[in-house]
Each structure stands twice: as structure tokens, then as C-alpha cells.
PDB file of C-alpha atoms in Angstrom:
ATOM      1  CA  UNK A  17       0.000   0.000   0.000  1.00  0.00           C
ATOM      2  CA  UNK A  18       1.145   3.568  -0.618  1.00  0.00           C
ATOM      3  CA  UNK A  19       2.447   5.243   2.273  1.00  0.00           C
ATOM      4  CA  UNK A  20       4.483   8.264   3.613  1.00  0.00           C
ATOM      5  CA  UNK A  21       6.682   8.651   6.483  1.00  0.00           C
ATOM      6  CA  UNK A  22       7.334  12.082   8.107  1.00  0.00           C
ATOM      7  CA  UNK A  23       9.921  10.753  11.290  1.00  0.00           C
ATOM      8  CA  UNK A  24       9.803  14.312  12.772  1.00  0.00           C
ATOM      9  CA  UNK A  25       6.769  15.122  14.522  1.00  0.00           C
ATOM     10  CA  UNK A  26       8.097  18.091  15.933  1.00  0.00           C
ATOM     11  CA  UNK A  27      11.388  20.516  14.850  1.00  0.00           C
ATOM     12  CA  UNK A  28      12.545  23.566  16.335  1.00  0.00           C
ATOM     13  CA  UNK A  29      15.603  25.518  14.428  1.00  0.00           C
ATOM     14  CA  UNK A  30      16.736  29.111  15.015  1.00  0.00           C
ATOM     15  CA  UNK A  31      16.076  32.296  12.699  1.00  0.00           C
ATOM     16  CA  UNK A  32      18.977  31.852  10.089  1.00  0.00           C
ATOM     17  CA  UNK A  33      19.536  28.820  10.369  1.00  0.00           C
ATOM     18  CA  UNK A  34      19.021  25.719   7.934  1.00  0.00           C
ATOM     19  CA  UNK A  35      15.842  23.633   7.320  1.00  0.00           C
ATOM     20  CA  UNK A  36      15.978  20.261   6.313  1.00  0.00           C
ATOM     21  CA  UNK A  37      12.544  17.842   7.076  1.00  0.00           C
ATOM     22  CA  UNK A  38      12.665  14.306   6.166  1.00  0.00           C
ATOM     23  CA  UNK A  39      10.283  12.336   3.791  1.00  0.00           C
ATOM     24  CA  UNK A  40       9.767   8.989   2.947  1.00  0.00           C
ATOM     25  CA  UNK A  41       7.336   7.392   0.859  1.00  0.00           C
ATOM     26  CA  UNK A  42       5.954   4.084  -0.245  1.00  0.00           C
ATOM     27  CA  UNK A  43       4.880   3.576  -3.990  1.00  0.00           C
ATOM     28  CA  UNK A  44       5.391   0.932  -6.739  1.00  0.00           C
ATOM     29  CA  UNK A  45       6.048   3.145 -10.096  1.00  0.00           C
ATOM     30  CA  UNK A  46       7.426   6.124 -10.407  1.00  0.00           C
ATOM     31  CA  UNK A  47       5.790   8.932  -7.923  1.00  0.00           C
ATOM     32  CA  UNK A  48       4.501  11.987  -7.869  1.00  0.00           C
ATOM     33  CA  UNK A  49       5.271  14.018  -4.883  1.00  0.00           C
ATOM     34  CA  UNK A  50       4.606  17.052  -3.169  1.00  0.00           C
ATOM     35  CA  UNK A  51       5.385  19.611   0.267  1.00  0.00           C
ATOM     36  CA  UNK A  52       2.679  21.353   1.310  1.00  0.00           C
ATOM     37  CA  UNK A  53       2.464  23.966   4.121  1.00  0.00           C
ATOM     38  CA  UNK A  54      -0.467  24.553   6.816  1.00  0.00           C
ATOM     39  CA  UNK A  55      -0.088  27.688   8.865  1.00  0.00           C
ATOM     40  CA  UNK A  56      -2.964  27.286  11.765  1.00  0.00           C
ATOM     41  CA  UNK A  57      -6.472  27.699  10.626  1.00  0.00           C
ATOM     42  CA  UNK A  58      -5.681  27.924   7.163  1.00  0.00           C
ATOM     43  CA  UNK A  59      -5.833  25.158   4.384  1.00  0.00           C
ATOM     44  CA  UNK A  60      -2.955  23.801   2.875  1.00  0.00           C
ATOM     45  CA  UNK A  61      -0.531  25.537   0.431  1.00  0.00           C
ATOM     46  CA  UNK A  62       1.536  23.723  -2.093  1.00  0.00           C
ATOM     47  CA  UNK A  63       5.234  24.743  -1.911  1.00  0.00           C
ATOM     48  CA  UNK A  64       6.911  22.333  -4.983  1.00  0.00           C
ATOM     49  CA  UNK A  65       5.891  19.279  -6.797  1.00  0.00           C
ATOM     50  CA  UNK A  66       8.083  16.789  -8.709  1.00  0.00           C
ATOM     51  CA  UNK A  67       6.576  14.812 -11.431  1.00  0.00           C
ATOM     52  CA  UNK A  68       9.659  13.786 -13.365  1.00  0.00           C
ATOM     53  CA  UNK A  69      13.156  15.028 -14.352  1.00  0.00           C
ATOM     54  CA  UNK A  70      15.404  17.262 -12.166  1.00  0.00           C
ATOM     55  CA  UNK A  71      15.760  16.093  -8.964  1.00  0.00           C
ATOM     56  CA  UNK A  72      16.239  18.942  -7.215  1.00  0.00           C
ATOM     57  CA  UNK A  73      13.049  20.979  -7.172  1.00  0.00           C
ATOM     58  CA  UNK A  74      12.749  24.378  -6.273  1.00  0.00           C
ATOM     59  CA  UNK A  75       9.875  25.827  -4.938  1.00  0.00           C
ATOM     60  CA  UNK A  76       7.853  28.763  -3.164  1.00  0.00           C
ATOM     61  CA  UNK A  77       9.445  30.758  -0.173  1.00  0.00           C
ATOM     62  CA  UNK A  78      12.951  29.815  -1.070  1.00  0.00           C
ATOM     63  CA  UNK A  79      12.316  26.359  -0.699  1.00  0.00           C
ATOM     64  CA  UNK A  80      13.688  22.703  -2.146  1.00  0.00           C
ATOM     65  CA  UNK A  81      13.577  19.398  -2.256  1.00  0.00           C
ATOM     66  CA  UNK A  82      15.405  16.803  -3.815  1.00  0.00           C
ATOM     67  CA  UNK A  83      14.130  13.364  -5.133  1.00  0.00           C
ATOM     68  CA  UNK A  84      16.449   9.973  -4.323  1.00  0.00           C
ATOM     69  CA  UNK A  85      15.177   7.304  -5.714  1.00  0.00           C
ATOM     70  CA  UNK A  86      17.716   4.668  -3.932  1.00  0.00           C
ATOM     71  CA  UNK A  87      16.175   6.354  -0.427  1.00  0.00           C
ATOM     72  CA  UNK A  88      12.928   6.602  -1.644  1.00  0.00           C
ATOM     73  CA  UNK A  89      13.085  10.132  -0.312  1.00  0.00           C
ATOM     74  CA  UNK A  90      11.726  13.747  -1.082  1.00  0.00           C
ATOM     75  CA  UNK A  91      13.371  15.707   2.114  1.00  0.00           C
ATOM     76  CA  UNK A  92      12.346  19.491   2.102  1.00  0.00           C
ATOM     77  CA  UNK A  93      15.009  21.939   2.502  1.00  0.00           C
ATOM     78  CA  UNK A  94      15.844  25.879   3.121  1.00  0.00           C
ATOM     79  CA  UNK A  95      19.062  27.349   3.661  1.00  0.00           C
ATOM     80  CA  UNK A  96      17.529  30.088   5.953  1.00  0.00           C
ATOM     81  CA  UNK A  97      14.716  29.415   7.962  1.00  0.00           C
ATOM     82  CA  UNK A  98      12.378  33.182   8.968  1.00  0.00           C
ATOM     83  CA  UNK A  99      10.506  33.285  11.907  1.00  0.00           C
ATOM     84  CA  UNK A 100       7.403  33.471   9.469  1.00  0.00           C
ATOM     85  CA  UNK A 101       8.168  29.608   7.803  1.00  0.00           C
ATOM     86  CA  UNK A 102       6.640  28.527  11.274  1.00  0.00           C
ATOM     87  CA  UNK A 103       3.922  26.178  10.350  1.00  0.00           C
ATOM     88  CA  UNK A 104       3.442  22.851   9.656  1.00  0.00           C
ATOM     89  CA  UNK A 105       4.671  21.003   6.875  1.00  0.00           C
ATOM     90  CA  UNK A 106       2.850  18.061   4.568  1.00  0.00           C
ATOM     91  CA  UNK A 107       4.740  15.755   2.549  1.00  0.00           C
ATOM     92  CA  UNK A 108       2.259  14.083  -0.081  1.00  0.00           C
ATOM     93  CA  UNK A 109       2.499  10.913  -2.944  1.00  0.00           C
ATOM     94  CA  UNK A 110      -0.190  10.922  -5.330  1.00  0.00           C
ATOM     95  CA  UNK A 111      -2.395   7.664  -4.880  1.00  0.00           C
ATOM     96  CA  UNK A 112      -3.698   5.269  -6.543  1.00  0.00           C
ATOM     97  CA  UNK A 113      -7.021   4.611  -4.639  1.00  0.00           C
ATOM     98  CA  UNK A 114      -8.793   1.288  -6.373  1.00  0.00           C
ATOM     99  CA  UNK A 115      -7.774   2.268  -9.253  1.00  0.00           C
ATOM    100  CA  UNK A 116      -8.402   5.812  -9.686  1.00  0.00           C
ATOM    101  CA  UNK A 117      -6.000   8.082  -9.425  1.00  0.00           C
ATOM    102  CA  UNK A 118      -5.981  11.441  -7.652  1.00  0.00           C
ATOM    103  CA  UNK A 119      -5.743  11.173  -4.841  1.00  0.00           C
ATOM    104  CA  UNK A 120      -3.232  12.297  -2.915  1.00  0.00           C
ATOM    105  CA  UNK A 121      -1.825  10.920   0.472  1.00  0.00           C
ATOM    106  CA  UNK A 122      -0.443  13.073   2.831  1.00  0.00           C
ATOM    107  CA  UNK A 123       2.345  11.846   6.233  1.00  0.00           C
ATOM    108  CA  UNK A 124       1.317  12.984   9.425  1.00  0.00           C
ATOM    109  CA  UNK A 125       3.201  16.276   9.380  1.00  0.00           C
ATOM    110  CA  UNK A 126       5.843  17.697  10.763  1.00  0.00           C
ATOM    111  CA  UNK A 127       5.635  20.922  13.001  1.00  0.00           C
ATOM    112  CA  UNK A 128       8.258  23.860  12.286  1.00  0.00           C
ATOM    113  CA  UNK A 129       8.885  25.900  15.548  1.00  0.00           C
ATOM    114  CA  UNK A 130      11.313  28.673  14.637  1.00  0.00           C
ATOM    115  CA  UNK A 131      13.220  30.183  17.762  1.00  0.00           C
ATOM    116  CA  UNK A 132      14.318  34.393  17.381  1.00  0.00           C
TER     117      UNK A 132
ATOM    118  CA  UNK B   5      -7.881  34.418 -10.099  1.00  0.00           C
ATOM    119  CA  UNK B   6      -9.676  33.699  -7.108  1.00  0.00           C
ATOM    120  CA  UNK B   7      -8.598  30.731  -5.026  1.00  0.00           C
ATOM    121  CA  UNK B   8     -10.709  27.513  -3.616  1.00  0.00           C
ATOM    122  CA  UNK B   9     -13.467  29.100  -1.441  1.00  0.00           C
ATOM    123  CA  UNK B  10     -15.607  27.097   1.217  1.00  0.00           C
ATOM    124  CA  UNK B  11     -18.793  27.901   3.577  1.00  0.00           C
ATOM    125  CA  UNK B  12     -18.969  27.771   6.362  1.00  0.00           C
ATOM    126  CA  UNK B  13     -15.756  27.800   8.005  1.00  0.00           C
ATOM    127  CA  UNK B  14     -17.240  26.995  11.137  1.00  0.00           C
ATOM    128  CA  UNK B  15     -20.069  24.773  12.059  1.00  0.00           C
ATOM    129  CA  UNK B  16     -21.197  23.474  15.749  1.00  0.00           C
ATOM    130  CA  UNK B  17     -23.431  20.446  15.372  1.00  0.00           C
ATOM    131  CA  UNK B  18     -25.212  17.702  17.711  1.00  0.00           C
ATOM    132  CA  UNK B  19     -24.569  13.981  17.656  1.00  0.00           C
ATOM    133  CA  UNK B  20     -27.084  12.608  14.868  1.00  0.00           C
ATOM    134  CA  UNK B  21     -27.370  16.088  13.284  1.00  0.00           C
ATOM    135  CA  UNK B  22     -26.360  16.247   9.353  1.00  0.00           C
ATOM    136  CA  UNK B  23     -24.408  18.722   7.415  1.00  0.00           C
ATOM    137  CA  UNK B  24     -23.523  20.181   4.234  1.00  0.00           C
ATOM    138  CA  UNK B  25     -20.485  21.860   3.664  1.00  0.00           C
ATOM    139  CA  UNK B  26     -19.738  23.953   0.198  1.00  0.00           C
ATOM    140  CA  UNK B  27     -16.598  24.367  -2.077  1.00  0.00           C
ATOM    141  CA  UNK B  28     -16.184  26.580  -4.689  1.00  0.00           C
ATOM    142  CA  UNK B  29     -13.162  25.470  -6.693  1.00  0.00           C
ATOM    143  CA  UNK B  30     -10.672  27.923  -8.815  1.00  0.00           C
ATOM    144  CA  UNK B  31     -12.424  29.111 -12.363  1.00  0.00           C
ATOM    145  CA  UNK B  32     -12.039  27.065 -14.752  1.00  0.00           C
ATOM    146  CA  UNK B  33     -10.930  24.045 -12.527  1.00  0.00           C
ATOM    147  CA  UNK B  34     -13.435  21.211 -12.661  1.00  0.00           C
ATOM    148  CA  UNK B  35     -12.147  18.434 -10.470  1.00  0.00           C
ATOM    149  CA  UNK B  36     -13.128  18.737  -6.628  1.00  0.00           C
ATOM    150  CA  UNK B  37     -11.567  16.448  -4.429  1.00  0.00           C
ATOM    151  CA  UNK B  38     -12.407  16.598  -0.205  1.00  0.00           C
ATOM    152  CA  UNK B  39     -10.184  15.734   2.506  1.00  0.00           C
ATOM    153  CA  UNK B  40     -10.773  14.894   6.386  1.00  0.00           C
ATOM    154  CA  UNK B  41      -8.111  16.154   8.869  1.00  0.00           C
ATOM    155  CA  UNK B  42      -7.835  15.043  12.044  1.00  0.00           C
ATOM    156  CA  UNK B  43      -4.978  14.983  15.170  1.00  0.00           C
ATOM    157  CA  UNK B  44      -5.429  11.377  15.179  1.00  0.00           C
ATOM    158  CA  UNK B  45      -5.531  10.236  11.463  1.00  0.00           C
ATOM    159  CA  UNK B  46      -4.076  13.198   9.797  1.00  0.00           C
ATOM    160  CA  UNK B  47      -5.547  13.839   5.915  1.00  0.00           C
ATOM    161  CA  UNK B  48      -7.396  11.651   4.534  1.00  0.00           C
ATOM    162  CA  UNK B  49      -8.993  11.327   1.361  1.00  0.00           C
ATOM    163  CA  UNK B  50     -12.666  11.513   0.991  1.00  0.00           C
ATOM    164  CA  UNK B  51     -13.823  11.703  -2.530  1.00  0.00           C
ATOM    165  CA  UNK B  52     -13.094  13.225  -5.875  1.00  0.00           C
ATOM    166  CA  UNK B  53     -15.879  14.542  -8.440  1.00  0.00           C
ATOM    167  CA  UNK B  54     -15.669  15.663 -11.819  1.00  0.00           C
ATOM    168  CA  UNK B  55     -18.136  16.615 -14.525  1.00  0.00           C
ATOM    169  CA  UNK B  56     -20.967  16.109 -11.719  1.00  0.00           C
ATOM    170  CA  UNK B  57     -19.759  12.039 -11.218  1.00  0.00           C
ATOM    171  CA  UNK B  58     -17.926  10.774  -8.518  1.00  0.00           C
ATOM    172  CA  UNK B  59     -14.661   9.232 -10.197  1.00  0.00           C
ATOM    173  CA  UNK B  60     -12.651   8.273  -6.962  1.00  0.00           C
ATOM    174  CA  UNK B  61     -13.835   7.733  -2.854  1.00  0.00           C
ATOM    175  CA  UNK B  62     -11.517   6.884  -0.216  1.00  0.00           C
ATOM    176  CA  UNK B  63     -12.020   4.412   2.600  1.00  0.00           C
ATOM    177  CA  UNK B  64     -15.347   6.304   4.682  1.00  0.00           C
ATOM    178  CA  UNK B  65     -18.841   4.520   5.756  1.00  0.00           C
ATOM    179  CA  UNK B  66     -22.004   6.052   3.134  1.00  0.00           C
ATOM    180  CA  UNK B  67     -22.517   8.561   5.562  1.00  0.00           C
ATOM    181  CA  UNK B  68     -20.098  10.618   3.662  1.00  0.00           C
ATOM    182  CA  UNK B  69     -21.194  12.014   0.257  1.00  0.00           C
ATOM    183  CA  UNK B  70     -21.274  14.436  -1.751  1.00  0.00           C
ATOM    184  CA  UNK B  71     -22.337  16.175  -5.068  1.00  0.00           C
ATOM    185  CA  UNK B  72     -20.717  18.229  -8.015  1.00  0.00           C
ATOM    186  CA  UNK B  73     -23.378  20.870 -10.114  1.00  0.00           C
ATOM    187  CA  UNK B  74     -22.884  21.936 -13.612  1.00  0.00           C
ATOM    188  CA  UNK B  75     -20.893  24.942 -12.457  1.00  0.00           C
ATOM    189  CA  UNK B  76     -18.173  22.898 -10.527  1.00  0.00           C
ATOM    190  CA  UNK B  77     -18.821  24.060  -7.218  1.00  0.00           C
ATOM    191  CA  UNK B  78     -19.463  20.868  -4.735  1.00  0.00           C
ATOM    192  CA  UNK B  79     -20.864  19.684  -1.595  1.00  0.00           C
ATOM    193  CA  UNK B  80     -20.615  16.897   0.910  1.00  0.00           C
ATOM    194  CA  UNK B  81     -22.603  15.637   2.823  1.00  0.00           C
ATOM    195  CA  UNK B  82     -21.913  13.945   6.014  1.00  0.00           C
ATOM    196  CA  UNK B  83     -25.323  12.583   7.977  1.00  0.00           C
ATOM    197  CA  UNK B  84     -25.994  11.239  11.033  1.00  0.00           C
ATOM    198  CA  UNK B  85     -23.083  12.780  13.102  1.00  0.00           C
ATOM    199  CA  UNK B  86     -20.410  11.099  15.287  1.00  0.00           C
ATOM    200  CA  UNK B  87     -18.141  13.021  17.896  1.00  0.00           C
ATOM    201  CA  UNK B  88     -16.012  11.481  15.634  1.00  0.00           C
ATOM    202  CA  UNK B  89     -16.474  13.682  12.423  1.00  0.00           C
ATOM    203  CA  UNK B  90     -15.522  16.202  13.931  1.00  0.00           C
ATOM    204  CA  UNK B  91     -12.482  17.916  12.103  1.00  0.00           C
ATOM    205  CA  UNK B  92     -11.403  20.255   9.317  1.00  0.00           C
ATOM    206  CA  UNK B  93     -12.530  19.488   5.916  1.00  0.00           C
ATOM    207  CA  UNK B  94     -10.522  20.677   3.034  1.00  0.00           C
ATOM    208  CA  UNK B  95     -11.425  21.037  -0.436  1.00  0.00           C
ATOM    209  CA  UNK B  96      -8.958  21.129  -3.440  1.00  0.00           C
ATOM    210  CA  UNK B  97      -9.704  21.428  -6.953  1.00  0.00           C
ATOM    211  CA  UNK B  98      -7.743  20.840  -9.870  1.00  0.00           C
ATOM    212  CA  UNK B  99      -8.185  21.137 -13.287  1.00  0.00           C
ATOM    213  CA  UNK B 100      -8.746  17.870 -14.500  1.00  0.00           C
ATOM    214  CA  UNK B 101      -9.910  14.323 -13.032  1.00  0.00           C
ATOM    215  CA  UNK B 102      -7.045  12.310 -11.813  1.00  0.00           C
ATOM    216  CA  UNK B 103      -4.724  15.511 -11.462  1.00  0.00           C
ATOM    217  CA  UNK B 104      -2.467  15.559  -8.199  1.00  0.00           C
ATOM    218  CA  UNK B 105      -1.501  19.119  -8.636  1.00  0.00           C
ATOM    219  CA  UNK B 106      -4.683  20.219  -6.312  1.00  0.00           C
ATOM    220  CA  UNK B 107      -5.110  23.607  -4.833  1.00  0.00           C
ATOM    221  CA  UNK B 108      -6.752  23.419  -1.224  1.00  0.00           C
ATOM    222  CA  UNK B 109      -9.183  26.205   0.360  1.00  0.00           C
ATOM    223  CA  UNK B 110      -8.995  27.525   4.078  1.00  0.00           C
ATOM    224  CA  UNK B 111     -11.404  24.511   5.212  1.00  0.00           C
ATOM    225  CA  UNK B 112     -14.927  23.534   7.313  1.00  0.00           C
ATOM    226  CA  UNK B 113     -14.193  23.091  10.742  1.00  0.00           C
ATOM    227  CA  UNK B 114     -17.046  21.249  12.049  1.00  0.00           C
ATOM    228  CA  UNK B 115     -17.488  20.409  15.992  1.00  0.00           C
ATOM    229  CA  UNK B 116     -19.918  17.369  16.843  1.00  0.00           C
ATOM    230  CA  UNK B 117     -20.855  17.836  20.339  1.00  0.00           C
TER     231      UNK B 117
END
């Protein structure tokens, strides 16, 4: 069954500093894969997707992520983290629900505290 | 361009109560898909519709439906409450049917008391 891991319930990294939240995922073929970002009470706002090519993906908000294969991996990254990326974050495959596709299934998140 | 809307954004409702919640998706988008999220089960996938049919439902009892109209916009459904359904409901719509890149709205946070 298709599955993501976030192992990081919680992070907490200092203004300036670097970002880097871990994602694994679960999928036969070749997947689709996204970060999304939830600030609290809000929906959820896409920040890159990869669907093929270039590894490395870049992103909204100065963000990254970079595709391994081997790992089966999609880890989110920002070189400098602002007190405002504090939110949580939503790796996502897309699914294959009986069949269908379109659906998308999300890991359990991973809070960003960001210290001043 | 106007993103994914939803009414309410807040509902209080009573054990064995039902409720409709709206989305209007992104012009010109006409795939809605729905999402539960809750502490203990995160986001979950409801159902998708496009061109008024549902083409995809996740893993929740009949309880749960929903509709598409000619215009795109959608509801769900959910009937006879449980303390359980109590969460935020998402909406994201996409352009076509089967399309991962989905664009979510702010949400339906409905209490069950």
C-alpha cells in the first residue's frame, strides 16, 4: 500500500539557520510528490511538486527538495529558515485509490517551531 | 484568479445532526476532491468529483457524500453525526480528473458535540 513517512513530529531551528525535514514514501512506479504547508487555521498551500526530471526541485518561499530514488526520499530543505516559515509542513504521494487516481496521500506532518 | 473558497468555516453540530459543507473550486478548474483532517488520522482522502460524477472515494462509511453541479462548485454531505467527524474538511480542486496538482481552500471546521 502507498504510504508516507514524516519521522519528525516536531522541529525547532533558530532564525537563520538551515531547514531540512525528512520524507519517505511508499509507492510501486514512479511517484509523484509534493510539500505542502499549513499555517494554523488555514488550508494547505503547495510549496513544490516533482513529477519527473530534475531532482532537485525548487519551490515557493525559497524552498527545495530533492528526489532519491535509492532512499525513496523527497526531504524538504531551506538554507535560511524566517521566523514566518513557522507552520506545519505536509509531505504528499499521489495515490492510486482502487484504481483511480488522484488522490493524494499526505504523512502525518511535521511541526516547524522557529526560535528568534 | 480567485482561489478555492468554502462555507462555512465553522459549524457546531449535535450527535445525529447532518451537514452540508460547500466548495467553490478555482475558475475554470473542474475536479473537486475533499479531505478529512484530524490529530489522530491526519488527511485523509474523501472523494473526488468531476463533470458532476464521482470518479474516486476513499475508505469512509455512506454517511459521507457528496455532489458536483454543472458549475463545478461541490458539496458533501456527512449525515448522522459522530463526535467522531468532527475535524477540518478541506477542499482542493484541480483542473482535470485524476490531477495531483490540487489547490486546497482555508477549510470547514465542524465540531460534533
Amino acid at each position: 500500500a502507498q504510504s508516507v513517512t514524516q519521522p519528525d513530529i516536531h522541529i525547532t531551528v533558530s532564525e537563520g539557520a538551515s531547514l531540512e525535514l525528512r520524507c519517505n514514501y511508499s509507492y510501486g512506479a514512479t511517484p509523484y510528490l509534493f510539500w505542502y504547508v499549513q499555517s494554523p487555521g488555514q488550508g494547505l498551500q503547495l510549496l513544490l511538486k516533482y513529477f519527473s526530471g530534475d531532482t532537485l526541485v525548487q519551490g515557493i518561499k525559497g524552498f527545495e527538495a530533492e528526489f532519491k530514488r535509492s532512499q525513496s526520499s523527497f526531504n524538504l530543505r531551506k538554507p535560511s529558515v524566517h521566523w514566518s516559515d513557522a507552520a506545519e509542513y505536509f509531505c504528499a504521494v499521489g495515490g492510486n485509490y482502487g484504481g483511480s487516481q488522484g488522490n493524494l496521500i499526505f504523512g502525518k506532518g511535521t511541526k516547524l517551531s522557529v526560535k528568534p | 484568479k480567485a482561489g478555492v473558497t468554502q462555507t462555512p468555516r465553522y459549524l457546531i453540530k449535535t450527535r445525529g445532526q447532518q451537514v452540508t459543507l460547500s466548495c467553490s473550486p478555482i475558475s475554470g478548474h473542474r475536479s473537486v476532491s475533499w479531505y478529512q483532517q484530524t490529530p489522530g488520522q491526519g488527511l485523509q482522502f474523501l472523494f473526488e468529483y468531476f463533470s458532476e460524477t464521482q470518479r474516486n472515494k476513499g475508505n469512509f462509511p455512506g454517511r459521507f457524500s457528496g455532489r458536483q453541479f454543472s458549475n463545478s462548485r461541490s458539496e458533501m454531505n456527512v449525515s448522522t453525526l459522530e463526535l467522531g467527524d468532527s475535524a477540518l474538511y478541506l477542499c482542493a480542486s484541480s483542473y482535470a480528473s485524476g490531477s495531483y496538482e490540487q489547490y486546497f481552500g482555508p477549510g470547514t471546521r465542524l465540531t460534533v458535540t
